[in-house]
Coordinates of C-alpha atoms and ligand atoms in Angstrom, one line a residue:
X1 CA -172.6 107.8 -3.3
X2 CA -173.9 107.1 -0.1
X3 CA -171.1 109.1 1.2
X4 CA -167.2 110.3 0.7
X5 CA -166.1 109.3 4.4
X6 CA -167.1 107.6 7.4
X7 CA -168.1 109.1 10.6
X8 CA -164.7 108.7 12.4
X9 CA -162.3 110.0 9.8
X10 CA -162.4 113.7 9.3
X11 CA -159.6 116.2 11.2
X12 CA -159.2 119.9 11.1
X13 CA -157.0 119.8 7.9
X14 CA -160.5 118.7 6.1
X15 CA -161.7 121.9 7.0
X16 CA -163.3 124.0 4.5
X17 CA -163.9 121.1 2.4
X18 CA -167.0 120.0 0.7
X19 CA -168.3 116.3 2.3
X20 CA -170.8 113.7 2.5
X21 CA -171.6 111.3 5.8
X22 CA -173.9 108.3 6.1
X23 CA -174.4 106.8 9.2
X24 CA -177.6 106.8 12.0
X25 CA -178.5 109.8 14.6
X26 CA -176.8 109.1 17.7
X27 CA -178.3 111.9 19.0
X28 CA -179.5 115.2 18.6
X29 CA -179.6 119.0 20.9
X30 CA -182.1 121.2 19.7
X31 CA -181.4 125.1 21.3
X32 CA -183.5 126.3 19.0
X33 CA -181.4 128.4 16.6
X34 CA -179.2 125.5 16.7
X35 CA -179.5 122.3 15.9
X36 CA -176.9 119.7 16.2
X37 CA -176.7 115.8 15.4
X38 CA -174.2 113.2 16.3
X39 CA -173.6 110.6 13.7
X40 CA -172.1 107.4 13.7
X41 CA -171.3 104.3 11.9
X42 CA -169.0 101.8 12.6
X43 CA -165.7 104.0 12.8
X44 CA -166.9 106.9 14.9
X45 CA -169.1 110.0 15.4
X46 CA -168.7 113.4 14.1
X47 CA -171.0 116.6 14.7
X48 CA -173.6 117.6 12.2
X49 CA -174.8 121.1 13.4
X50 CA -178.0 123.5 11.5
X51 CA -177.5 126.8 12.7
X52 CA -180.2 129.9 12.2
X53 CA -178.7 132.0 8.8
X54 CA -176.3 128.6 7.4
X55 CA -178.5 126.4 6.9
X56 CA -181.4 126.1 5.4
X57 CA -184.9 126.8 7.0
X58 CA -186.4 123.3 5.4
X59 CA -183.7 121.5 6.8
X60 CA -185.1 122.4 10.5
X61 CA -188.0 121.5 9.4
X62 CA -186.9 118.1 8.4
X63 CA -184.8 117.0 11.3
X64 CA -187.3 118.0 14.1
X65 CA -188.9 114.5 12.6
X66 CA -186.0 112.3 13.1
X67 CA -184.8 110.0 15.7
X68 CA -183.0 108.2 17.5
X69 CA -181.0 105.7 14.9
X70 CA -182.8 107.0 11.5
X71 CA -180.3 107.0 9.0
X72 CA -179.6 109.8 7.0
X73 CA -177.1 111.3 5.0
X74 CA -176.0 114.8 5.4
X75 CA -173.5 116.6 2.7
X76 CA -172.1 119.7 4.4
X77 CA -168.4 121.9 5.2
X78 CA -166.6 120.8 7.5
X79 CA -165.4 123.7 9.6
X80 CA -162.9 123.9 12.9
X81 CA -165.2 124.0 15.7
X82 CA -165.1 126.0 18.2
X83 CA -165.9 124.5 21.6
X84 CA -163.5 121.1 21.0
X85 CA -163.8 117.7 22.2
X86 CA -161.1 115.5 23.1
X87 CA -163.3 113.1 23.6
X88 CA -163.5 112.4 20.3
X89 CA -161.5 111.8 17.3
X90 CA -163.6 114.4 15.3
X91 CA -163.5 116.6 18.2
X92 CA -162.2 119.2 16.6
X93 CA -164.6 119.8 13.6
X94 CA -168.1 119.3 12.6
X95 CA -170.2 119.7 9.0
X96 CA -172.7 122.7 8.6
X97 CA -175.2 120.6 6.5
X98 CA -176.3 122.4 3.1
X99 CA -178.1 118.8 3.1
X100 CA -179.7 116.1 4.5
X101 CA -181.8 112.7 3.1
X102 CA -183.5 110.0 5.7
X103 CA -182.4 106.9 4.1
X104 CA -184.4 105.2 6.6
X105 CA -186.7 105.9 9.6
X106 CA -186.3 104.2 13.3
X107 CA -188.4 103.0 15.9
X108 CA -186.9 103.9 19.3
X109 CA -184.9 101.7 20.6
X110 CA -185.5 99.8 23.6
X111 CA -182.5 100.9 25.4
X112 CA -180.2 103.3 24.4
X113 CA -177.2 102.8 22.2
X114 CA -174.4 103.8 24.7
X115 CA -171.9 102.4 26.2
X116 CA -173.8 102.4 29.8
X117 CA -176.7 101.1 28.5
X118 CA -180.2 101.2 30.4
X119 CA -181.2 97.7 28.6
X120 CA -180.8 94.7 30.6
X121 CA -179.4 91.2 29.5
X122 CA -182.4 89.7 27.5
X123 CA -183.3 92.8 26.1
X124 CA -180.2 93.4 24.5
X125 CA -179.8 89.2 23.2
X126 CA -183.2 89.3 21.3
X127 CA -182.1 93.0 19.8
X128 CA -178.9 92.2 19.7
X129 CA -178.1 93.6 16.0
X130 CA -179.4 97.6 18.4
X131 CA -177.0 96.2 21.1
X132 CA -174.2 95.2 19.1
X133 CA -174.2 99.2 17.3
X134 CA -172.6 100.3 21.0
X135 CA -169.3 101.1 21.2
X136 CA -167.9 98.8 23.5
X137 CA -169.8 95.8 21.7
X138 CA -168.1 96.7 18.5
X139 CA -164.6 97.2 20.0
X140 CA -165.3 94.1 21.7
X141 CA -165.9 92.3 18.1
X142 CA -162.4 94.4 16.8
X143 CA -160.6 92.5 19.9
X144 CA -161.7 89.8 18.4
X145 CA -161.3 89.9 15.2
X146 CA -157.9 90.8 15.3
X147 CA -156.6 88.4 18.1
X148 CA -157.5 86.3 15.1
X149 CA -156.2 87.7 12.5
X150 CA -153.0 87.5 14.8
X151 CA -152.8 84.1 15.8
X152 CA -153.5 82.8 11.8
X153 CA -150.5 85.5 11.1
X154 CA -148.3 84.0 13.8
X155 CA -149.1 80.2 12.8
X156 CA -148.8 80.8 9.3
X157 CA -145.0 82.6 9.6
X158 CA -144.1 79.3 11.7
X159 CA -145.8 77.2 9.2
X160 CA -149.1 76.1 10.0
X161 CA -151.5 75.0 7.5
X162 CA -155.2 76.1 8.7
X163 CA -157.2 73.2 7.2
X164 CA -161.2 72.9 8.0
X165 CA -162.9 69.2 9.5
X166 CA -166.3 68.8 8.8
X167 CA -169.1 69.6 11.4
X168 CA -171.4 66.0 10.8
X169 CA -169.4 63.5 12.4
X170 CA -169.5 61.3 15.1
X171 CA -169.2 61.8 18.9
X172 CA -165.4 62.7 20.3
X173 CA -165.9 62.2 24.1
X174 CA -163.7 65.4 25.6
X175 CA -166.2 64.9 28.5
X176 CA -170.0 67.0 27.8
X177 CA -172.9 65.3 25.8
X178 CA -173.0 65.4 22.1
X179 CA -175.8 67.5 20.7
X180 CA -176.7 64.9 17.1
X181 CA -178.4 65.7 14.3
X182 CA -180.5 63.3 12.5
X183 CA -180.1 61.9 9.2
X184 CA -182.5 61.9 6.2
X185 CA -181.0 59.5 4.1
X186 CA -180.0 57.3 7.0
X187 CA -182.8 56.9 8.5
X188 CA -182.5 56.4 12.4
X189 CA -178.9 57.5 12.2
X190 CA -177.4 60.7 13.8
X191 CA -174.5 62.7 13.0
X192 CA -173.0 64.0 16.3
X193 CA -172.1 67.8 16.1
X194 CA -167.9 67.7 17.2
X195 CA -167.3 68.0 20.7
X196 CA -163.5 69.0 19.0
X197 CA -162.0 68.1 16.2
X198 CA -159.3 65.9 18.1
X199 CA -159.9 62.1 15.7
X200 CA -159.7 64.6 12.7
X201 CA -156.5 66.0 13.3
X202 CA -154.8 63.4 14.7
X203 CA -155.8 61.4 11.1
X204 CA -154.4 64.6 9.7
X205 CA -151.6 63.9 11.2
X206 CA -151.4 60.3 10.0
X207 CA -152.0 62.1 6.3
X208 CA -148.5 63.9 6.5
X209 CA -149.6 67.2 7.3
X210 CA -147.8 68.0 9.7
X211 CA -148.4 71.7 11.6
X212 CA -152.3 71.8 10.9
X213 CA -154.0 74.4 12.8
X214 CA -158.2 75.5 12.3
X215 CA -160.1 78.3 14.0
X216 CA -163.6 76.6 14.6
X217 CA -166.4 75.9 16.2
X218 CA -166.9 73.0 18.9
X219 CA -170.8 72.2 20.3
X220 CA -170.8 70.8 23.7
X221 CA -174.4 70.1 25.7
X222 CA -173.2 71.2 28.6
X223 CA -174.7 73.3 31.9
X224 CA -174.2 77.4 30.8
X225 CA -172.2 79.7 33.0
X226 CA -170.2 82.3 31.9
X227 CA -167.4 81.2 30.2
X228 CA -169.1 78.5 28.6
X229 CA -171.3 78.5 25.4
X230 CA -173.1 75.4 23.5
X231 CA -170.9 76.4 20.9
X232 CA -167.6 78.0 20.7
X233 CA -164.6 78.7 18.7
X234 CA -161.1 76.7 19.6
X235 CA -157.9 77.6 18.1
X236 CA -157.2 74.1 17.5
X237 CA -153.4 72.9 16.5
X238 CA -152.0 69.5 16.2
X239 CA -148.1 68.8 15.5
X240 CA -145.9 65.8 14.6
X241 CA -142.4 64.7 15.6
X242 CA -142.6 67.1 18.9
X243 CA -143.0 66.3 23.0
X244 CA -144.6 68.3 25.9
X245 CA -141.6 70.8 25.7
X246 CA -141.9 71.6 21.9
X247 CA -145.7 71.8 21.5
X248 CA -145.4 73.8 24.8
X249 CA -142.5 76.3 23.3
X250 CA -144.8 76.8 20.1
X251 CA -147.5 77.8 21.9
X252 CA -146.3 79.9 24.5
X253 CA -144.6 81.7 21.2
X254 CA -148.5 82.3 20.3
X255 CA -149.5 83.6 23.0
X256 CA -146.6 86.0 23.6
X257 CA -147.0 87.1 19.9
X258 CA -151.0 88.3 21.0
X259 CA -150.0 90.1 23.5
X260 CA -146.9 91.4 22.0
X261 CA -149.6 92.0 19.6
X262 CA -152.7 93.5 20.7
X263 CA -152.1 94.8 24.5
X264 CA -148.9 95.6 23.8
X265 CA -147.4 93.9 26.3
X266 CA -144.0 91.5 26.5
X267 CA -145.1 88.5 29.0
X268 CA -141.5 86.7 28.8
X269 CA -142.8 84.5 32.4
X270 CA -144.5 80.8 31.7
X271 CA -143.4 78.7 34.7
X272 CA -144.2 75.2 34.4
X273 CA -145.9 73.8 37.7
X274 CA -147.0 70.3 37.7
X275 CA -150.8 69.8 39.2
X276 CA -150.5 67.8 42.3
X277 CA -147.9 71.7 43.0
X278 CA -150.9 72.9 41.7
X279 CA -153.0 71.7 44.3
X280 CA -151.3 71.6 47.3
X281 CA -150.4 75.0 46.7
X282 CA -154.0 76.4 45.7
X283 CA -156.2 74.0 45.6
X284 CA -157.0 74.3 41.7
X285 CA -156.0 72.9 38.3
X286 CA -156.3 76.8 37.3
X287 CA -154.1 79.0 39.5
X288 CA -154.8 81.9 39.6
X289 CA -151.3 83.5 40.4
X290 CA -151.3 87.1 40.4
X291 CA -151.3 87.0 43.8
X292 CA -149.4 84.5 47.1
X293 CA -152.0 83.6 50.1
X294 CA -150.6 79.6 48.7
X295 CA -152.2 76.9 51.1
X296 CA -150.5 76.5 54.3
X297 CA -150.8 72.7 55.4
X298 CA -151.2 72.1 59.1
X299 CA -152.6 68.9 60.0
X300 CA -150.1 67.6 62.2
X301 CA -149.8 70.1 64.3
X302 CA -153.2 70.7 64.8
X303 CA -154.5 67.2 65.7
X304 CA -154.6 65.7 69.4
X305 CA -155.9 68.7 71.1
X306 CA -158.9 67.4 72.1
X307 CA -160.9 69.5 69.1
X308 CA -162.5 67.6 67.3
X309 CA -163.3 69.1 63.9
X310 CA -159.8 68.9 63.7
X311 CA -158.9 65.7 65.1
X312 CA -161.5 63.9 62.4
X313 CA -160.3 65.7 59.2
X314 CA -157.9 63.9 56.8
X315 CA -156.6 67.5 55.9
X316 CA -156.3 70.7 58.2
X317 CA -155.5 73.6 55.7
X318 CA -154.9 77.4 55.8
X319 CA -153.9 80.9 54.3
X320 CA -152.7 84.2 55.5
X321 CA -154.3 87.5 54.7
X322 CA -151.9 90.4 55.2
X323 CA -153.2 93.0 57.4
X324 CA -156.5 91.4 58.1
X325 CA -156.4 91.1 61.7
X326 CA -158.4 94.3 61.8
X327 CA -161.6 92.5 60.5
X328 CA -165.0 92.7 62.9
X329 CA -166.9 90.3 64.0
X330 CA -169.3 91.3 61.3
X331 CA -166.4 90.9 58.6
X332 CA -165.4 87.5 60.3
X333 CA -168.8 86.2 60.4
X334 CA -169.6 87.1 56.6
X335 CA -166.5 84.7 55.6
X336 CA -168.3 81.9 57.4
X337 CA -171.3 82.0 55.7
X338 CA -169.4 82.2 52.5
X339 CA -167.4 79.9 52.8
X340 CA -170.7 77.5 54.6
X341 CA -172.6 78.2 51.2
X342 CA -173.4 75.3 49.3
X343 CA -171.4 76.3 45.5
X344 CA -168.5 76.6 48.4
X345 CA -169.1 73.4 50.7
X346 CA -167.1 74.2 54.0
X347 CA -169.3 73.1 56.9
X348 CA -167.1 76.1 59.2
X349 CA -164.0 78.6 59.5
X350 CA -161.6 78.8 62.0
X351 CA -159.4 81.7 62.3
X352 CA -156.4 82.7 64.5
X353 CA -155.5 87.0 64.3
X354 CA -152.3 87.9 65.1
X355 CA -153.1 91.1 66.9
X356 CA -150.1 94.3 66.3
X357 CA -149.8 93.6 70.2
X358 CA -148.4 89.8 69.5
X359 CA -151.7 88.8 71.4
X360 CA -153.6 85.9 68.7
X361 CA -157.3 86.1 68.8
X362 CA -159.0 82.9 67.7
X363 CA -162.3 81.3 67.5
X364 CA -160.5 77.9 68.5
X365 CA -158.7 79.0 71.5
X366 CA -160.8 77.1 73.9
X367 CA -158.6 74.2 72.3
X368 CA -155.0 76.1 71.6
X369 CA -153.5 78.4 73.7
X370 CA -151.1 81.0 72.6
X371 CA -147.7 79.6 71.9
X372 CA -149.9 77.1 70.2
X373 CA -151.2 80.0 67.6
X374 CA -147.7 81.6 67.6
X375 CA -146.8 78.4 66.6
X376 CA -149.0 78.4 63.5
X377 CA -148.5 81.7 62.3
X378 CA -145.0 80.8 62.3
X379 CA -145.7 77.9 59.8
X380 CA -147.9 80.2 57.6
X381 CA -144.5 83.1 58.2
X382 CA -147.4 85.5 59.5
X383 CA -146.8 88.4 61.4
X384 CA -148.8 91.3 63.6
X385 CA -151.7 92.0 61.5
X386 CA -152.6 89.2 59.6
X387 CA -155.2 86.7 59.5
X388 CA -155.0 82.9 59.3
X389 CA -158.3 81.5 57.9
X390 CA -158.3 77.7 57.7
X391 CA -160.5 74.2 56.8
X392 CA -160.5 71.0 57.6
X393 CA -162.7 68.1 56.0
X394 CA -161.7 65.8 53.1
X395 CA -159.2 66.7 50.8
X396 CA -160.3 67.2 47.7
X397 CA -163.4 69.5 48.8
X398 CA -161.6 71.5 51.5
X399 CA -158.8 72.2 49.2
X400 CA -161.4 73.2 47.2
X401 CA -163.4 75.1 48.7
X402 CA -160.1 76.5 49.8
X403 CA -159.3 77.4 46.9
X404 CA -162.5 79.5 46.5
X405 CA -162.0 81.4 49.7
X406 CA -158.8 82.6 48.8
X407 CA -160.0 83.3 45.6
X408 CA -163.0 85.8 47.4
X409 CA -160.0 86.8 49.7
X410 CA -158.2 88.0 46.5
X411 CA -161.3 90.2 45.4
X412 CA -161.8 91.2 49.0
X413 CA -158.4 93.0 48.9
X414 CA -157.8 93.9 45.3
X415 CA -155.1 91.4 44.2
X416 CA -156.7 90.8 40.8
X417 CA -155.8 93.6 38.9
X418 CA -157.3 92.6 35.4
X419 CA -154.5 94.2 33.7
X420 CA -151.9 92.1 35.4
X421 CA -151.7 88.6 33.2
X422 CA -149.7 86.0 34.9
X423 CA -149.6 83.1 32.8
X424 CA -148.4 79.0 33.6
X425 CA -148.6 75.4 32.2
X426 CA -149.4 72.8 34.3
X427 CA -148.5 69.8 33.6
X428 CA -148.7 66.1 34.3
X429 CA -152.2 65.9 35.5
X430 CA -153.2 62.0 35.6
X431 CA -154.0 60.5 33.5
X432 CA -157.3 58.7 34.5
X433 CA -160.0 60.0 37.6
X434 CA -161.9 57.5 39.3
X435 CA -165.7 58.3 39.3
X436 CA -167.8 57.7 42.1
X437 CA -171.1 57.8 40.5
X438 CA -170.8 55.1 38.0
X439 CA -167.8 53.3 39.5
X440 CA -165.3 53.9 36.7
X441 CA -162.3 55.1 35.6
X442 CA -163.0 58.5 33.0
X443 CA -160.2 60.5 31.1
X444 CA -158.7 63.1 32.9
X445 CA -158.4 65.3 29.1
X446 CA -159.7 62.2 26.5
X447 CA -159.0 59.3 26.1
X448 CA -156.0 59.8 23.3
X449 CA -153.9 61.4 26.0
X450 CA -151.0 59.5 26.2
X451 CA -149.0 58.7 29.5
X452 CA -146.0 59.8 30.8
X453 CA -143.5 57.1 29.2
X454 CA -142.2 56.6 32.8
X455 CA -145.5 55.7 34.1
X456 CA -147.1 53.6 31.8
X457 CA -146.5 50.2 33.8
X458 CA -148.8 51.2 36.5
X459 CA -152.1 51.1 33.8
X460 CA -152.3 47.2 34.9
X461 CA -151.4 48.1 38.5
X462 CA -152.3 51.5 39.9
X463 CA -154.3 53.6 37.1
X464 CA -155.3 56.5 39.3
X465 CA -151.1 56.9 39.3
X466 CA -150.7 57.1 36.2
X467 CA -149.9 60.9 34.9
X468 CA -150.8 61.4 31.7
X469 CA -148.3 64.0 29.0
X470 CA -150.8 66.9 28.9
X471 CA -150.7 70.4 29.9
X472 CA -153.0 73.0 30.1
X473 CA -152.3 76.9 29.8
X474 CA -153.6 78.9 32.6
X475 CA -153.5 82.5 32.8
X476 CA -155.3 84.7 35.8
X477 CA -157.5 81.7 36.5
X478 CA -158.8 81.0 33.3
X479 CA -158.2 77.4 31.7
X480 CA -157.1 78.9 27.8
X481 CA -155.9 76.2 26.6
X482 CA -155.1 72.1 26.9
X483 CA -153.4 69.8 24.5
X484 CA -151.4 67.0 25.3
X485 CA -148.5 64.0 23.2
X486 CA -151.4 61.7 22.3
X487 CA -151.5 58.1 21.6
X488 CA -150.1 56.9 18.5
X489 CA -150.4 53.3 18.5
X490 CA -153.0 50.8 18.2
X491 CA -152.2 48.9 21.5
X492 CA -151.9 51.0 23.7
X493 CA -154.5 53.1 22.7
X494 CA -157.1 49.7 23.2
X495 CA -155.1 49.2 26.4
X496 CA -156.7 52.9 27.0
X497 CA -160.1 52.3 25.8
X498 CA -159.9 49.4 28.2
X499 CA -158.9 51.5 31.1
X500 CA -162.0 53.3 30.6
X501 CA -164.1 50.4 30.6
X502 CA -165.3 50.2 26.9
X503 CA -166.0 46.6 25.3
X504 CA -163.5 45.8 22.5
X505 CA -167.0 45.7 20.9
X506 CA -167.8 49.7 22.1
X507 CA -164.2 50.7 21.1
X508 CA -164.4 48.5 17.0
X509 CA -167.7 50.5 16.6
X510 CA -166.5 54.2 17.9
X511 CA -163.3 54.2 17.7
X512 CA -162.1 51.6 14.8
X513 CA -161.5 53.9 12.2
X514 CA -158.5 55.2 14.4
X515 CA -157.9 52.2 15.6
X516 CA -157.0 51.3 12.1
X517 CA -155.7 54.0 10.8
X518 CA -152.8 53.8 13.7
X519 CA -151.8 50.6 11.9
X520 CA -150.3 52.9 8.6
X521 CA -147.5 54.4 10.3
X522 CA -148.8 57.3 12.6
X523 CA -146.1 59.5 13.6
X524 CA -145.7 60.0 16.9
X525 CA -147.8 63.5 17.3
X526 CA -149.3 65.7 19.7
X527 CA -151.5 69.3 20.4
X528 CA -153.2 71.9 21.9
X529 CA -156.6 73.6 21.2
X530 CA -157.3 77.5 22.6
X531 CA -160.6 78.0 23.8
X532 CA -160.5 81.4 21.9
X533 CA -163.8 83.3 23.3
X534 CA -162.1 83.4 26.5
X535 CA -158.9 84.2 25.5
X536 CA -160.7 86.6 24.1
X537 CA -162.4 87.8 26.8
X538 CA -159.7 87.6 29.2
X539 CA -157.7 90.3 26.4
X540 CA -160.8 92.2 26.7
X541 CA -160.9 92.1 30.8
X542 CA -164.3 90.4 31.3
X543 CA -165.1 87.4 32.5
X544 CA -168.0 87.0 30.5
X545 CA -167.2 85.2 26.8
X546 CA -170.5 86.4 25.5
X547 CA -169.6 90.1 25.5
X548 CA -167.0 88.4 22.4
X549 CA -169.6 86.8 20.3
X550 CA -171.5 88.2 18.2
X551 CA -175.2 86.4 18.2
X552 CA -174.4 84.4 21.5
X553 CA -176.6 81.9 23.7
X554 CA -178.5 82.8 27.3
X555 CA -178.3 80.3 30.0
X556 CA -180.5 78.2 28.9
X557 CA -179.0 77.4 25.2
X558 CA -181.3 79.9 23.9
X559 CA -180.6 82.1 20.8
X560 CA -183.8 84.5 22.1
X561 CA -183.4 86.9 18.6
X562 CA -184.1 84.3 16.0
X563 CA -186.3 81.7 18.7
X564 CA -184.3 78.6 18.6
X565 CA -184.6 76.0 19.5
X566 CA -187.6 75.8 17.8
X567 CA -190.1 73.4 17.2
X568 CA -190.1 72.0 13.8
X569 CA -193.1 70.7 11.4
X570 CA -193.9 67.4 11.2
X571 CA -193.4 66.9 7.2
X572 CA -189.7 67.8 8.6
X573 CA -190.4 65.0 11.8
X574 CA -191.3 62.3 9.1
X575 CA -189.1 62.5 6.4
X576 CA -186.3 62.2 9.5
X577 CA -188.2 59.1 10.7
X578 CA -188.5 60.9 13.9
X579 CA -191.9 60.7 16.0
X580 CA -192.1 62.9 19.5
X581 CA -193.6 62.2 22.1
X582 CA -195.9 64.9 23.0
Ligands
LIG601 N1 -159.1 68.7 21.9 C1 -159.0 68.8 23.2 C2 -159.9 69.7 23.1 O1 -161.2 70.2 22.8 C3 -157.5 70.0 23.2 C4 -156.2 69.0 22.9 O2 -156.3 67.7 23.3 O3 -155.8 69.0 21.9 O4 -159.9 70.5 24.9

């Protein structure tokens, strides 16, 4: 027997009992006549004590030869602690050690196994198994586990069935590059790893397996950032005989269930916002609605006053930063530098200070007199003390830049409380998006998304105006999930591939199986998928999904612990009929 209890279990009413614990040496304090060891396992920390007179002197010798992260087994008596530690669940007791066995040694770890560790990112990734010993990491994975269990519980209670779909498939277009896997048995041919199980879940609906879900790995070869990994996890779902509102209601229920069970929060408001509205008021299709600072358009009001920048702009649009009229020259210069960064992309920033004394100070007061500026302030509903920040240029990039500035101001003014959760559904996305580079339309969601019935006839005449029967769930500026009501007939699906510029041969080769399935009584269906890693990070109050994945990849898509990707042997290449250039 390695242990009678774990390291998080003993309490004051265990005092007097003989126990055996096993775990890692978290910390040792040696005061000569007394030695304390913090013993740690997955469940917590328990203090061990060696006291002259109470513990055998040979034990002192032994303990002085062990170090951090040694794995030991200790047997002794549970005793009430003289100095209790209220921060530790086991803080009322300690174990007076009678026997101690070293189960395994440890080299000195390359970083401290503490919540606030001294280890940098790369080092922690290389020694991820040590990183995982830290309480924060363990708690993150516990949160993930609970989210998974609660997701299954909710979906099961709603009669969803969990079905696995294959991983070696062929391309499912979700807008990223595929990871491909060569097939030894079919020389020169490749599988693609699923960017999502999209086509399979639709085939399940055609197979009559209404209400499918799967917590599933998806693979997308795209540039990485804090909230992206080449392999990530989705809660993937599909239902038959549903409208948009049925799907929204069911999955709003899932998110509410998770908030309730995991964070004890009752979140009731899930407003619906159209894509157009989101873009014109927040400049983003994933608006953070924890704070206002909504966009105000001034285009008409400000043109015709010889200020070239505004006169030539397609749009002049701004936000109001409440109480920021007191910003110094330096602060305003910093904001200007911020919007000029290549990632933000604006050329300059116009400000108007609505001073406390009723006067106005602006970077453009050469062109606009006080009366005019007062008029602008009126449109913004700005009062004394407020600051207006205005950008201008082409509509799309200008709105995007202003959205970034708005989020930045939200940070500056501490308006983004991580404990405050504000979900919303963004609906009525455009079905197609014009891509300048390839001079053709792309599906904004994916090619299986249906159009809103009232827009369908525009698919030939003005495809860019067709709205999709699609929806995204956004929480605090993060796109948490997205889905759509699907096309379920061959003719419309073919038309969609046409609109996307596929030749009928390409359509047949890539999606013939689906079009064929549509011939055999495909039910109307729709679904959604949630980014599970993002959902965990959001619930955990973090921006980085890596902290919620046991073994993530770094920014170059590498697993630095197992050193992958890596070369394969010449024999393997030969078997796969692959010749490398170098
Ligand atoms: N397959 C889609 C995605 O991965 C989700 C969906 O349409 O259900 O974004």
